[in-house]
XYZ file of C-alpha atoms in Angstrom:
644
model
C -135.547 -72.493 -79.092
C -138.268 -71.274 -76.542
C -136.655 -69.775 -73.628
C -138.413 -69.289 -70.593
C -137.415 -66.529 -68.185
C -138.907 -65.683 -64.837
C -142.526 -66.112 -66.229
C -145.472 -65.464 -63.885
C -149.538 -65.920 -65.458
C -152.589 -64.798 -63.292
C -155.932 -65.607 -63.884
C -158.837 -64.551 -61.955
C -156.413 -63.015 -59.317
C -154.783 -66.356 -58.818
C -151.613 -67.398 -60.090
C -151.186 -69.969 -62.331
C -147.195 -70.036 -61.995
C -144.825 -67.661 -60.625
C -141.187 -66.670 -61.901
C -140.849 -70.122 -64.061
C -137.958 -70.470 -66.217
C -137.225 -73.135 -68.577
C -135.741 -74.500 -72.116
C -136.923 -76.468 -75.302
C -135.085 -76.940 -77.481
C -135.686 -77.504 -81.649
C -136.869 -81.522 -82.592
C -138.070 -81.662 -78.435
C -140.958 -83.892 -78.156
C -142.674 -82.675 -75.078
C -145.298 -83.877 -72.518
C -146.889 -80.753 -70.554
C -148.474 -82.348 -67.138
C -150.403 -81.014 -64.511
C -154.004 -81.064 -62.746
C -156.937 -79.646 -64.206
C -156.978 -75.699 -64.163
C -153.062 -75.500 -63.451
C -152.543 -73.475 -66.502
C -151.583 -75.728 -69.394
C -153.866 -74.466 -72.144
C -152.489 -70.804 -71.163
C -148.948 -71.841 -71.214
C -150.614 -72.536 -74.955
C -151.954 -69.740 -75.203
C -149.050 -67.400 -74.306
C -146.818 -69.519 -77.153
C -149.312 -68.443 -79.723
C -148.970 -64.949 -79.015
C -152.475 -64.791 -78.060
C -152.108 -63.822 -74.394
C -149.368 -61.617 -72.715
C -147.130 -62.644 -69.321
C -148.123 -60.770 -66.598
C -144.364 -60.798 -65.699
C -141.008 -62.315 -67.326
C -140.963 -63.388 -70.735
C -141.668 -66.118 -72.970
C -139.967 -66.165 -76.374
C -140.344 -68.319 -79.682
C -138.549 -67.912 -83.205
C -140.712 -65.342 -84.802
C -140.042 -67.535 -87.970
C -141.425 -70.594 -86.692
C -145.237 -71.807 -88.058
C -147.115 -72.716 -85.245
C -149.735 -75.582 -85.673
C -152.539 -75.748 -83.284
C -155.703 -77.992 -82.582
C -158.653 -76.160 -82.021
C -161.125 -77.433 -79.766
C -163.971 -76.985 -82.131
C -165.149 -77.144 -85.619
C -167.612 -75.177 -87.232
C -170.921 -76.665 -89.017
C -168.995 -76.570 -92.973
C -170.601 -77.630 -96.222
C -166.654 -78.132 -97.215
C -165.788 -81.293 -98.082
C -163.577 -83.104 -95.284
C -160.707 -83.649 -97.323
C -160.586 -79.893 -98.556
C -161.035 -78.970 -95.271
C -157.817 -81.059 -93.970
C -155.983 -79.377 -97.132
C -156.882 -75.781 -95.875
C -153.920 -77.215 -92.542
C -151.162 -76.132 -95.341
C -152.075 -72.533 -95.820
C -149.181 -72.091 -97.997
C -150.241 -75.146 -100.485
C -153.842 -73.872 -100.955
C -152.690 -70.600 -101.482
C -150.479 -71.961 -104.522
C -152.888 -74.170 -105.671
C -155.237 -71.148 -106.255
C -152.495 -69.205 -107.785
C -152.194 -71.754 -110.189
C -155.342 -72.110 -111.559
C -155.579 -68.525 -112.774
C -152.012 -69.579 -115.141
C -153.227 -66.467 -117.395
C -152.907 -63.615 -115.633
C -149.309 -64.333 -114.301
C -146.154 -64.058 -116.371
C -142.997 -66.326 -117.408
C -141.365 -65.360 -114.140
C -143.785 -65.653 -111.369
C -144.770 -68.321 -112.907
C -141.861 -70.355 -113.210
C -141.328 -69.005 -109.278
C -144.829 -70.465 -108.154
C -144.066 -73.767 -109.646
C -140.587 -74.510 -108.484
C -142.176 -73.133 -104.564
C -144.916 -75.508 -105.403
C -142.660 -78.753 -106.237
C -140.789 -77.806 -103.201
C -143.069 -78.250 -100.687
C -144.002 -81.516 -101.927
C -147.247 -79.913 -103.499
C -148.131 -82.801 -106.006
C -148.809 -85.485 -103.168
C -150.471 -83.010 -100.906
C -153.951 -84.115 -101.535
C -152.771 -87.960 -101.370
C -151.140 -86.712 -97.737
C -154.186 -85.462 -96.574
C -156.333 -88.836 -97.780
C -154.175 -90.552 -95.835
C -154.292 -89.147 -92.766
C -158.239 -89.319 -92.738
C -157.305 -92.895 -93.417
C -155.325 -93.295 -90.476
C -157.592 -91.496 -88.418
C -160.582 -93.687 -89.236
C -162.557 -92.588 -92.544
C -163.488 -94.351 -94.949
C -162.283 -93.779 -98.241
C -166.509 -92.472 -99.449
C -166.399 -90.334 -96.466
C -163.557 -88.144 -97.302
C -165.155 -86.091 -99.523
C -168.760 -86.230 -97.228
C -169.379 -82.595 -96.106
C -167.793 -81.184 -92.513
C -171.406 -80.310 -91.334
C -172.614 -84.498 -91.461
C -170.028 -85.239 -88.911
C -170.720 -86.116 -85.316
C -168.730 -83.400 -82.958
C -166.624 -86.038 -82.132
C -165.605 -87.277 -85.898
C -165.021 -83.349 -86.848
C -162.439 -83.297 -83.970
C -160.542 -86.028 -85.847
C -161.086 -83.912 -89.049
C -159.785 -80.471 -86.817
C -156.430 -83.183 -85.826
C -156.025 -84.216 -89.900
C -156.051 -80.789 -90.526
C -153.353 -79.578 -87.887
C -151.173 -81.993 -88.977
C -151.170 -81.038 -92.430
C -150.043 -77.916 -91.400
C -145.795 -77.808 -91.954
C -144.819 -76.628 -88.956
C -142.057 -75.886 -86.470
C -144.140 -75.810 -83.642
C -146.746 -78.404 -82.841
C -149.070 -77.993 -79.970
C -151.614 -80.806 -79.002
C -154.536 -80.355 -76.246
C -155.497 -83.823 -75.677
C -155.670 -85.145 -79.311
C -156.687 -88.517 -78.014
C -159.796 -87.647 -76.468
C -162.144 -88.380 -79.356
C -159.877 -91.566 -81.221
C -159.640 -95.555 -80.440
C -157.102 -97.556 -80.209
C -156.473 -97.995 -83.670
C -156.076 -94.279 -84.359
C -153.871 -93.652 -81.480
C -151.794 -96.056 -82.714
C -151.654 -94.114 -85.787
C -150.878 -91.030 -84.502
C -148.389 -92.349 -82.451
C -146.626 -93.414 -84.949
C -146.890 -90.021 -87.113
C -145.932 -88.087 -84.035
C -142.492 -90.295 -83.659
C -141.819 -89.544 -87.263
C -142.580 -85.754 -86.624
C -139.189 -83.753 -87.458
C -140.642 -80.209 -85.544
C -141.054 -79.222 -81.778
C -143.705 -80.699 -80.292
C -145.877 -80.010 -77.117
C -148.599 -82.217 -75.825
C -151.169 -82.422 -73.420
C -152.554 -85.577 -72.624
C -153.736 -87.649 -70.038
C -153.095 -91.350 -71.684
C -149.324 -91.978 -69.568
C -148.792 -94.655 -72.828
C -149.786 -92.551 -75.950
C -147.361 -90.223 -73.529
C -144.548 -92.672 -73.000
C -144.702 -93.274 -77.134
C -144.389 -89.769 -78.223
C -142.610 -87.582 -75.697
C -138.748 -87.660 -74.529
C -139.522 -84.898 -72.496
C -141.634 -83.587 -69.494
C -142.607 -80.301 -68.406
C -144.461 -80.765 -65.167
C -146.807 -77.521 -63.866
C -147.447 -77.886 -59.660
C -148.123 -75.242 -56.942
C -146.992 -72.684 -59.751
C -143.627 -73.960 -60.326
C -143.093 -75.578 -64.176
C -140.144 -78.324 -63.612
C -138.294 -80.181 -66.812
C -137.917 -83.821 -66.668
C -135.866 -85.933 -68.651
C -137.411 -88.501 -70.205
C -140.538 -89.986 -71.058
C -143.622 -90.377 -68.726
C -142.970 -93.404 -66.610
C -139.297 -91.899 -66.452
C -140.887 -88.464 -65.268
C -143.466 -90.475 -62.556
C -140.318 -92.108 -61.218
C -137.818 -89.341 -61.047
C -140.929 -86.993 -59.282
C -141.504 -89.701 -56.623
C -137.582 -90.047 -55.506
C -137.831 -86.344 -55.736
C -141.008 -86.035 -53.087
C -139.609 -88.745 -50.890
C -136.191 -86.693 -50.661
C -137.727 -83.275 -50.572
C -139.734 -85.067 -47.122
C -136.712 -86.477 -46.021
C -134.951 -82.802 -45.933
C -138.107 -81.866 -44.025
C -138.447 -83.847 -41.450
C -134.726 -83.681 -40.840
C -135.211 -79.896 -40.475
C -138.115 -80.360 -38.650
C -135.973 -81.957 -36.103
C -133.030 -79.322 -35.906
C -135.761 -76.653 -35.831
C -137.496 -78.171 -32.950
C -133.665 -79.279 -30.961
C -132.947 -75.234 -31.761
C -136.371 -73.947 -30.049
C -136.366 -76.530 -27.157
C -132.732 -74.999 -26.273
C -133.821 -71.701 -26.704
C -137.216 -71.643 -24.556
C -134.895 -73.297 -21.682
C -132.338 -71.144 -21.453
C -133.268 -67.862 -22.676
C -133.518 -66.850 -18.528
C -130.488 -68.202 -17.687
C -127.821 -64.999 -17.756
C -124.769 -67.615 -18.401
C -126.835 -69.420 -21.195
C -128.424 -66.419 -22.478
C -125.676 -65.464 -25.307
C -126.164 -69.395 -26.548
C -129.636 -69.070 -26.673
C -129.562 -65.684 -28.723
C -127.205 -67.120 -31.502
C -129.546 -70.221 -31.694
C -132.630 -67.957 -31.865
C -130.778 -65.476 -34.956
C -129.696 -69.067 -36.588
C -133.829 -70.417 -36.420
C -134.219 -66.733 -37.912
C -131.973 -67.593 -40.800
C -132.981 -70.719 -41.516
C -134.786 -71.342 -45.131
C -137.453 -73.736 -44.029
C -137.982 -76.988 -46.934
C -141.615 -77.423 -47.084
C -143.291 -80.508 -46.792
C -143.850 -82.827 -49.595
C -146.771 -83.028 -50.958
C -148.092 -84.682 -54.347
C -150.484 -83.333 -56.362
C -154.486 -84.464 -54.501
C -156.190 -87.000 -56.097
C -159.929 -87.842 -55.879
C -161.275 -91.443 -54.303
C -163.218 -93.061 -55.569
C -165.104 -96.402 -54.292
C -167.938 -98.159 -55.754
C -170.859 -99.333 -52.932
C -171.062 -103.129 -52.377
C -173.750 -103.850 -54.725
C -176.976 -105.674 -52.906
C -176.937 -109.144 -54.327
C -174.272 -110.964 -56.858
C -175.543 -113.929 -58.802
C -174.112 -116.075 -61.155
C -174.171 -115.445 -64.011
C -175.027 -112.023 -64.160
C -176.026 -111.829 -67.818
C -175.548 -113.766 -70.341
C -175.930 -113.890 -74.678
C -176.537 -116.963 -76.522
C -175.825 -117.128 -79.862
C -176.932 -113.541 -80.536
C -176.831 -111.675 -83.886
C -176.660 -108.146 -83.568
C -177.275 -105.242 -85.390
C -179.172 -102.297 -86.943
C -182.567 -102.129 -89.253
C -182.451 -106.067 -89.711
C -178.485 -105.975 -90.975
C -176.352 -108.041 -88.877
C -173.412 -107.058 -87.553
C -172.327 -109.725 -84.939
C -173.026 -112.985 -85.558
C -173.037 -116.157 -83.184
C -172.011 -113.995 -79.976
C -171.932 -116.309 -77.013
C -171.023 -114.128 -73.936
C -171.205 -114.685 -70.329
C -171.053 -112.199 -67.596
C -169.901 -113.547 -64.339
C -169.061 -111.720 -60.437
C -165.340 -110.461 -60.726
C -165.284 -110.986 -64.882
C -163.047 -108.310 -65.789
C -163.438 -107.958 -69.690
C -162.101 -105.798 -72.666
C -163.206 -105.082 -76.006
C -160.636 -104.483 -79.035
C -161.132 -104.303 -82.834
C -160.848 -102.176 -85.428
C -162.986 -98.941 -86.009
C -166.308 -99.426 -86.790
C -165.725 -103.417 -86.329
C -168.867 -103.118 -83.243
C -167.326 -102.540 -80.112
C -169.835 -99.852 -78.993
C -172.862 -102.029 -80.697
C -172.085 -105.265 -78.465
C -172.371 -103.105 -75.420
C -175.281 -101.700 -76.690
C -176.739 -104.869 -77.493
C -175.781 -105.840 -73.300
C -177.640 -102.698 -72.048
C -180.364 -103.729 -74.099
C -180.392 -100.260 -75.465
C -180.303 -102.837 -78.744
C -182.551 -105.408 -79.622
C -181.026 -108.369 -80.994
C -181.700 -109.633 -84.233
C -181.622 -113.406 -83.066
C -180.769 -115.460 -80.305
C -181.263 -114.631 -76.435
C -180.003 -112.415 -73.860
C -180.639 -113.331 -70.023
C -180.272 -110.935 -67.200
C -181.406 -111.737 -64.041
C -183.553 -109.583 -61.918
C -181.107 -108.935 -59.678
C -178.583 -107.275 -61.712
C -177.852 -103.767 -61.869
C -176.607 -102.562 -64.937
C -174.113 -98.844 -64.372
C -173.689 -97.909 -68.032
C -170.962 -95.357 -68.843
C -170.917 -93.784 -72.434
C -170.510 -90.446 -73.720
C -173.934 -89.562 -75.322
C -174.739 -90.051 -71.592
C -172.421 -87.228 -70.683
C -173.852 -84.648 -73.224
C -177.394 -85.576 -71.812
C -177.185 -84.539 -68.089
C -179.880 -82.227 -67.267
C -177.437 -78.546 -68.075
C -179.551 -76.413 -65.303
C -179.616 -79.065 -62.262
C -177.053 -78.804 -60.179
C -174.691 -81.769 -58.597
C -176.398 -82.344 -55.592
C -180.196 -82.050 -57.659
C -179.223 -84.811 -59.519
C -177.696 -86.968 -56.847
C -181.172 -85.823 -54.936
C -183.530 -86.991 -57.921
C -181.781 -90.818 -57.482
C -182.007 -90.630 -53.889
C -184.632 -88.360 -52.421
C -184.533 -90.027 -49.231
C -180.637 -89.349 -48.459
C -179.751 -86.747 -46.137
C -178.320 -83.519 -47.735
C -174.704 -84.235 -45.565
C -174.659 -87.806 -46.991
C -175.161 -86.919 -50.280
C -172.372 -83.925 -50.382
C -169.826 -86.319 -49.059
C -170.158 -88.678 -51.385
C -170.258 -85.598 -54.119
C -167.455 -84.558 -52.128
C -165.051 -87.852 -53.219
C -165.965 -86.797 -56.821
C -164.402 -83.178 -56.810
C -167.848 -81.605 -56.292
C -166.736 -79.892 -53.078
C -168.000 -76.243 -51.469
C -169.850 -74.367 -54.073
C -169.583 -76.821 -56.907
C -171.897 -78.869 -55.386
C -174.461 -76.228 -55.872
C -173.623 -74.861 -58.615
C -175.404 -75.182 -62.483
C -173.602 -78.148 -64.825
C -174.087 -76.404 -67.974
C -170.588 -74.160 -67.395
C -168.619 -77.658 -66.527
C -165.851 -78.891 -68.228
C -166.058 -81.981 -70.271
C -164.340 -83.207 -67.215
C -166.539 -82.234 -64.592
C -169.782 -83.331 -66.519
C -167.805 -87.390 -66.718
C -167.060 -87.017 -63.173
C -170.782 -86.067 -62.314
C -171.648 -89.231 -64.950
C -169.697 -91.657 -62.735
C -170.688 -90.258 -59.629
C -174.348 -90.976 -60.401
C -173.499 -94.590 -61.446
C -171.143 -95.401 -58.502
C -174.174 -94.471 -56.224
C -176.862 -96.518 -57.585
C -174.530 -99.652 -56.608
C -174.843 -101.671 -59.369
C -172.901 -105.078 -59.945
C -171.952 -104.706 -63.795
C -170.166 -101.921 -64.865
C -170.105 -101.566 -68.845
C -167.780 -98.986 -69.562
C -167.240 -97.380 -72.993
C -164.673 -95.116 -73.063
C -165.103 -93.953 -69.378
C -161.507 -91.683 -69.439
C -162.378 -89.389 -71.989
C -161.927 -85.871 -70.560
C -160.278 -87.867 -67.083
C -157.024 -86.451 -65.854
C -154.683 -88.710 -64.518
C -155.768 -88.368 -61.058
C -159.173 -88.894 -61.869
C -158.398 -91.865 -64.163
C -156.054 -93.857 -61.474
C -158.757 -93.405 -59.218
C -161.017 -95.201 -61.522
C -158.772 -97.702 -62.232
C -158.333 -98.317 -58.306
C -162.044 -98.365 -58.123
C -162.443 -100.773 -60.736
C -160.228 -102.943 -59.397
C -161.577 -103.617 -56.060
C -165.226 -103.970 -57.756
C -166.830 -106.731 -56.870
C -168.964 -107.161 -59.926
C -168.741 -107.826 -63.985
C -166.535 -105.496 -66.067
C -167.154 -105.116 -69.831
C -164.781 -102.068 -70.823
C -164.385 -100.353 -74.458
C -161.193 -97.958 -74.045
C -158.564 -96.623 -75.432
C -156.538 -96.045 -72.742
C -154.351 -99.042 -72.585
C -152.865 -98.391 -69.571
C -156.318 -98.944 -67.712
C -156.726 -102.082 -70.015
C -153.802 -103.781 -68.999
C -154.050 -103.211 -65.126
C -158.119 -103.844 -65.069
C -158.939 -106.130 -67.764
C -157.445 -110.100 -67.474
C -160.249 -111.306 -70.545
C -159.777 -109.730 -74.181
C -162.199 -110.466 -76.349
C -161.543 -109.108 -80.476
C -164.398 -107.734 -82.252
C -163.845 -108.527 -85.986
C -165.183 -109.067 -89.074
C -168.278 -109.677 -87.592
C -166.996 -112.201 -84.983
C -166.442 -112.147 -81.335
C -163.879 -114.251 -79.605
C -161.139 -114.378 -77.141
C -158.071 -112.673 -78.158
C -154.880 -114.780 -77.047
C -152.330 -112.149 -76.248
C -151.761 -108.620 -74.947
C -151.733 -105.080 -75.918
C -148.805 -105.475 -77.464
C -149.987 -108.690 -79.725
C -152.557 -106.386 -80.872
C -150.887 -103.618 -82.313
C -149.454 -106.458 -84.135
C -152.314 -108.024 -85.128
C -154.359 -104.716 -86.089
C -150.966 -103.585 -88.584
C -151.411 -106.854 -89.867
C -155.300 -106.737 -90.443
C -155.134 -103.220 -91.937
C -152.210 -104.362 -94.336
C -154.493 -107.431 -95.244
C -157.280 -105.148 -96.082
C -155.040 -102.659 -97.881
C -153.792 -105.592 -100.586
C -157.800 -106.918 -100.559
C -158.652 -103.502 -101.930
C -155.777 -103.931 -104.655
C -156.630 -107.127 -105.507
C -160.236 -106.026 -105.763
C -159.295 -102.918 -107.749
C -156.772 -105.156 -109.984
C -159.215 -107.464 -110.597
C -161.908 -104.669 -111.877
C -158.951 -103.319 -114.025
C -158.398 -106.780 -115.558
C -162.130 -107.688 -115.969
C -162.195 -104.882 -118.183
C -159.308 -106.173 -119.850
C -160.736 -109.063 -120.459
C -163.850 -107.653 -121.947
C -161.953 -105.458 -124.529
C -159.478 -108.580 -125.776
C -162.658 -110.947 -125.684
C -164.029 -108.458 -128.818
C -164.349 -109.844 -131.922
C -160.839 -109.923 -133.561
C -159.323 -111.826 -136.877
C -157.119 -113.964 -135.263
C -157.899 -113.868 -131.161
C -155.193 -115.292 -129.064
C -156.228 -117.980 -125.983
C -153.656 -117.541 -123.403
C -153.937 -114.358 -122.294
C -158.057 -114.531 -121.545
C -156.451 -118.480 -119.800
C -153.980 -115.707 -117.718
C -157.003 -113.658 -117.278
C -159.332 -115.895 -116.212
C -157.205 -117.478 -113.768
C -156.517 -113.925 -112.227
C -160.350 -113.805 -111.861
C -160.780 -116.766 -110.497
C -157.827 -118.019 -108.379
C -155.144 -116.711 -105.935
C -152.694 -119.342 -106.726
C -148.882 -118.054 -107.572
C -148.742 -117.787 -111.016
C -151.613 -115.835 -111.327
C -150.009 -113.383 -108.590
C -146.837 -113.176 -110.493
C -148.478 -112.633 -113.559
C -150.449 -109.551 -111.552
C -146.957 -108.951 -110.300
C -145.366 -108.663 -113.687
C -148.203 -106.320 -115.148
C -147.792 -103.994 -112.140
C -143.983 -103.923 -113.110
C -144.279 -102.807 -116.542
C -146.778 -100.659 -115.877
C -144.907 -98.986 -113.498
C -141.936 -98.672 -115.801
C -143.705 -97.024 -118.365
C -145.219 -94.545 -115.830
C -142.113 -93.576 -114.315
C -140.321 -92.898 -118.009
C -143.331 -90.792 -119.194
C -143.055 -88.811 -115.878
C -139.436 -88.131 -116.618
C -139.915 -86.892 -119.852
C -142.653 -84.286 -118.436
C -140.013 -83.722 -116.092
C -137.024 -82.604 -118.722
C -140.075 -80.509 -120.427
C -140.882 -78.450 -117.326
C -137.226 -77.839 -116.760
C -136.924 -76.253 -120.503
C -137.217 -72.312 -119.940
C -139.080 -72.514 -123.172
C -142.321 -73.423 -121.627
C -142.772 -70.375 -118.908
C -142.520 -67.880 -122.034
C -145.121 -65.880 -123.468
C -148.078 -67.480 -125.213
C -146.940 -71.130 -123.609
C -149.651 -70.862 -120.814
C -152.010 -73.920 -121.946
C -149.224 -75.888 -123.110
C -148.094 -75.711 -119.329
C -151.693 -76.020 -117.846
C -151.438 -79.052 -119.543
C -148.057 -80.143 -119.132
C -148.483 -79.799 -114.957
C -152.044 -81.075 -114.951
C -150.328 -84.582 -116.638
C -147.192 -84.031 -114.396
C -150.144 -84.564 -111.453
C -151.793 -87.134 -113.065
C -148.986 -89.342 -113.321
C -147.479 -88.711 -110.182
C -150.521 -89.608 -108.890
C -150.659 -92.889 -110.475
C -147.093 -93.531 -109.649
C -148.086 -93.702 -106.209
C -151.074 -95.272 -106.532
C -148.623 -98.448 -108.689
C -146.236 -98.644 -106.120
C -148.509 -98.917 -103.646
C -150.212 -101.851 -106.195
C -146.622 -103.462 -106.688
C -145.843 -103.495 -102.862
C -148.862 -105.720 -101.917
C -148.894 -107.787 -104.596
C -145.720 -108.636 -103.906
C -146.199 -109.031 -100.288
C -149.240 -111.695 -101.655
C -146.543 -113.418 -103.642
C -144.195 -113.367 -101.014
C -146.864 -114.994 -98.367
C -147.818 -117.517 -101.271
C -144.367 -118.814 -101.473
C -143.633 -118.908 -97.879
């Protein structure tokens, strides 16, 4: 377990926590919490080994592997998939072992490949394909090179490949920074299934609430363990505070009774005894210290300077890129206290639409119609990486505003974080925190009266992010908002719309209805892409039985061309019986490789390439034993549907 025991960190002089002690124990799922800059990623650090206490101890199983996200990725001409197999240190070092078969003997050899059957070594590349899957790539892109990734897209690579690692120890800095929905929902669902320790950081309270059974809060120095997940932790924290203030003001009473007595009769010779005892008890007393939560930010949007109706509005739009639609027939009004989501799969043109509202996009066809009175505050992350690095807070705020008194402008800064010398100081040091915060600060003050916000909570604590969502909610304007965080969703939003399959229209239902829907949509698309594949395999089929032959038989091309052609039942259970046999056969020639590999015979001397060839067909076919049991499942999931 890791054990905790009277552990104090400094940094920069200041400390980040003093004497903390604490427990986790093996299979915890754990939720580290606490404002920006109280000390989580060193807590991190210190259980990698890779800084030292600068008191008490903190101690790990020396045997544990410890799997880490990295908060960068370097330019790589490696393919993404090798990359994600590189997680599993011990596979690729096996794999390379094994393709130098030569210069090993009977022995090591025989050791190498029972180690590399062990750890599950033959499915490790059809792991790794799948977790790119669930993280968003497409099936081409897998083996695109590192380097043609967006930064954001190679932090979902980094995540594939930390979770290929087979570890004890799983630590997580905000892993959902750079995903949507659909990938969280992914990853939550990996993460439940995850046997190891595991500590997160994040600041999305329902990716929290899905993973974690545990909370280890950081405040003021002190690291306290909650039972529980999140929403159990917010609540237990709360009756905590209101207690702790309770206890205070109580004592705040007795302390004050205790002095008043004292300061009246200290003179008085036949009170003065009295007054001393009361005076050494005040002296005694351990004082409770007032509650106080951890300080949030405010934030509150100006009243913008007109609101008409409608705001903006798209009338049977197409949208896209370089003439290719991607939306079609978009009809979408924008009214004064519309309060609006976006959900769809990746890619499906979440980020496009709102695009296509800023008029960052032209449209392909149809209208869009804005009045001249609206005032569009767009929120999106390119817009983050593009403040001007050398200006400073109150230069920028300045540039919008020239006219603005310096005082006026450093309050307002001031509700944003951007308080004393921060103000002042040069944004190309900031956190990707601080450079959102300065983003929304500079859209808040131009007032406008539609916010369109995609992903706006990326890099947000949770202070930051429920002041948002307060600030949202008493807006007065339109809200169009692209987000993962569901939480914010569900409180802000009262409209979804689903972006799909190049369609956009209402969605009747909640969060909850969507993950639904979305396991449902990427099942559908999973058995399209076997029925696509199965219907390539029997085309060619078809082409070699429609050869020439002495005496051809008619039923199966009938079977085959009614495959082809239709979707009706008997030409599923005809696909359905196929997949079957096929399967059959490929599970009885995999265990006869299988009885061969456990012969001694075959690790002797001069039996190298019959091995080399024995494992590479070993792979092969457990390979395509997957890949026909993933065939059989949905096709009889499609029969199943048929008959229903």
């Amino acid at each position: 377990m890791i054990v905790a025991e009277a552990l104090s960190l400094l940094r920069g002089g200041r400390p980040l926590f003093e004497r903390a002690s604490f427990m986790i124990h093996p299979g915890w799922h754990v939720g580290l919490t606490g404002n920006n800059g109280c000390g989580k990623s060193s807590l991190f650090a210190l259980l990698r080994r890779e800084l030292q206490a600068d008191a008490g101890n903190l101690s790990r199983p020396g045997v544990w592997t410890v799997a880490h996200m990295a908060q960068e990725v370097e330019a790589l001409d490696q393919p993404a998939i090798e990359y994600v197999l590189d997680g599993d240190a011990e596979w690729r070092s096996l794999d390379q072992q094994l393709q130098h078969l030569d210069t090993l003997d009977g022995h090591v050899m025989g050791e190498l490949f029972a180690r590399y059957e062990a750890i599950d070594g033959y499915t490790a590349r059809s792991r790794a394909a799948q977790m790119l899957a669930g993280l968003g790539f497409a099936e081409a892109d897998q083996s695109r090179p590192v380097a043609e990734f967006s930064g954001g897209w190679r932090m979902r690579i980094n995540l594939a490949q930390t979770l290929m690692c087979r570890s004890d120890l799983l630590l997580l800095d905000e892993p959902t920074n750079h995903l949507d929905l659909d990938a969280i929902l992914w990853l939550e669902d990996w993460l439940r299934a995850y046997p190891g320790t595991l500590l997160v950081v994040s600041h999305d309270r329902d990716f929290l609430d899905a993973v974690v059974e545990h909370v280890l809060h950081i405040e003021r120095g002190e690291l306290t363990h909650y039972r529980g997940n999140y929403s159990s932790f917010e609540r237990t924290r709360a009756e905590r505070l209101a207690q702790q203030q309770q206890v205070f003001e109580k004592q705040q009473a007795q302390v004050a009774h205790l002095t008043a007595f004292v300061e009246r009769f200290r003179a008085k010779a036949t009170k003065a005894r009295q007054a001393q005892s009361r005076l050494k008890a005040l002296e005694r007393m351990t004082l409770t210290a007032p509650a106080q939560a951890d300080s949030g930010l405010e934030i509150r949007f100006r009243a913008p300077d007109r609101l008409v109706s409608p705001l903006m509005r798209l009338d049977d739009a197409c949208i896209g890129y370089d003439r290719t639609p991607w939306l079609r027939g978009v009809s979408l009004g924008l009214y004064p206290g519309a309060r609006m989501a976006l959900l769809g799969p990746n890619g499906a043109g979440k980020s496009t639409l709102v695009k296509a509202l800023v008029g960052e996009l032209p449209l392909l066809q149809g209208t869009r119609l804005i009045s001249e009175h609206t005032r569009i505050g767009y929120f999106a992350q390119h817009q983050v990486d593009h403040l001007d690095v050398e200006a400073t807070p109150l230069l920028m705020l300045q540039r919008l505003s020239p006219k603005t008194d310096e005082l006026t402008l450093r309050s307002f800064l001031g509700g944003f974080g951007f308080g004393g010398d921060r103000v002042t100081a040069r944004i190309a040091p900031f956190s990707g925190g601080e450079k959102a915060r300065l983003a929304l600060a500079l859209i808040v003050w131009q007032k406008p009266n539609v916010l369109l916000l995609d992903e706006p909570t990326n890099h947000l604590d949770l202070a930051l992010r429920h002041a948002l969502l307060v600030a949202v909610q008493a807006f007065e304007g339109a809200v169009v908002l692209v987000s993962h965080d569901r939480h914010m969703v569900s409180v802000v939003c009262d409209e979804l719309l689903l972006v799909s399959d190049g369609r956009v229209e209402r969605f009747d239902g909640d969060l909850d209805d969507y993950a639904v829907w979305l396991r449902q949509w990427r099942a559908k698309k999973a058995r399209e892409a076997v029925t696509v594949a199965g219907q390539e395999a029997v085309r060619q089929e078809a082409a070699r039985e429609l050869q020439p032959a002495p005496a051809p038989v008619a039923e199966p091309q009938v079977v085959v061309r009614k495959v082809v052609r239709s979707a009706d039942v008997r030409a599923a259970q005809s696909a359905l019986a196929k997949a079957e046999s096929r399967l059959q056969a490929l599970q009885e020639a995999l265990a006869g490789i299988t009885a061969t590999l456990a012969d001694t015979g075959i690790y002797g001397a001069g039996q190298q390439q019959a091995l080399r060839e024995t494992l590479a067909e070993q792979a092969r076919l457990v390979a395509a034993v997957a890949e026909c049991e993933s065939e059989w499942l949905a096709l009889t999931e499609q029969l199943e549907s048929l008959q229903a």
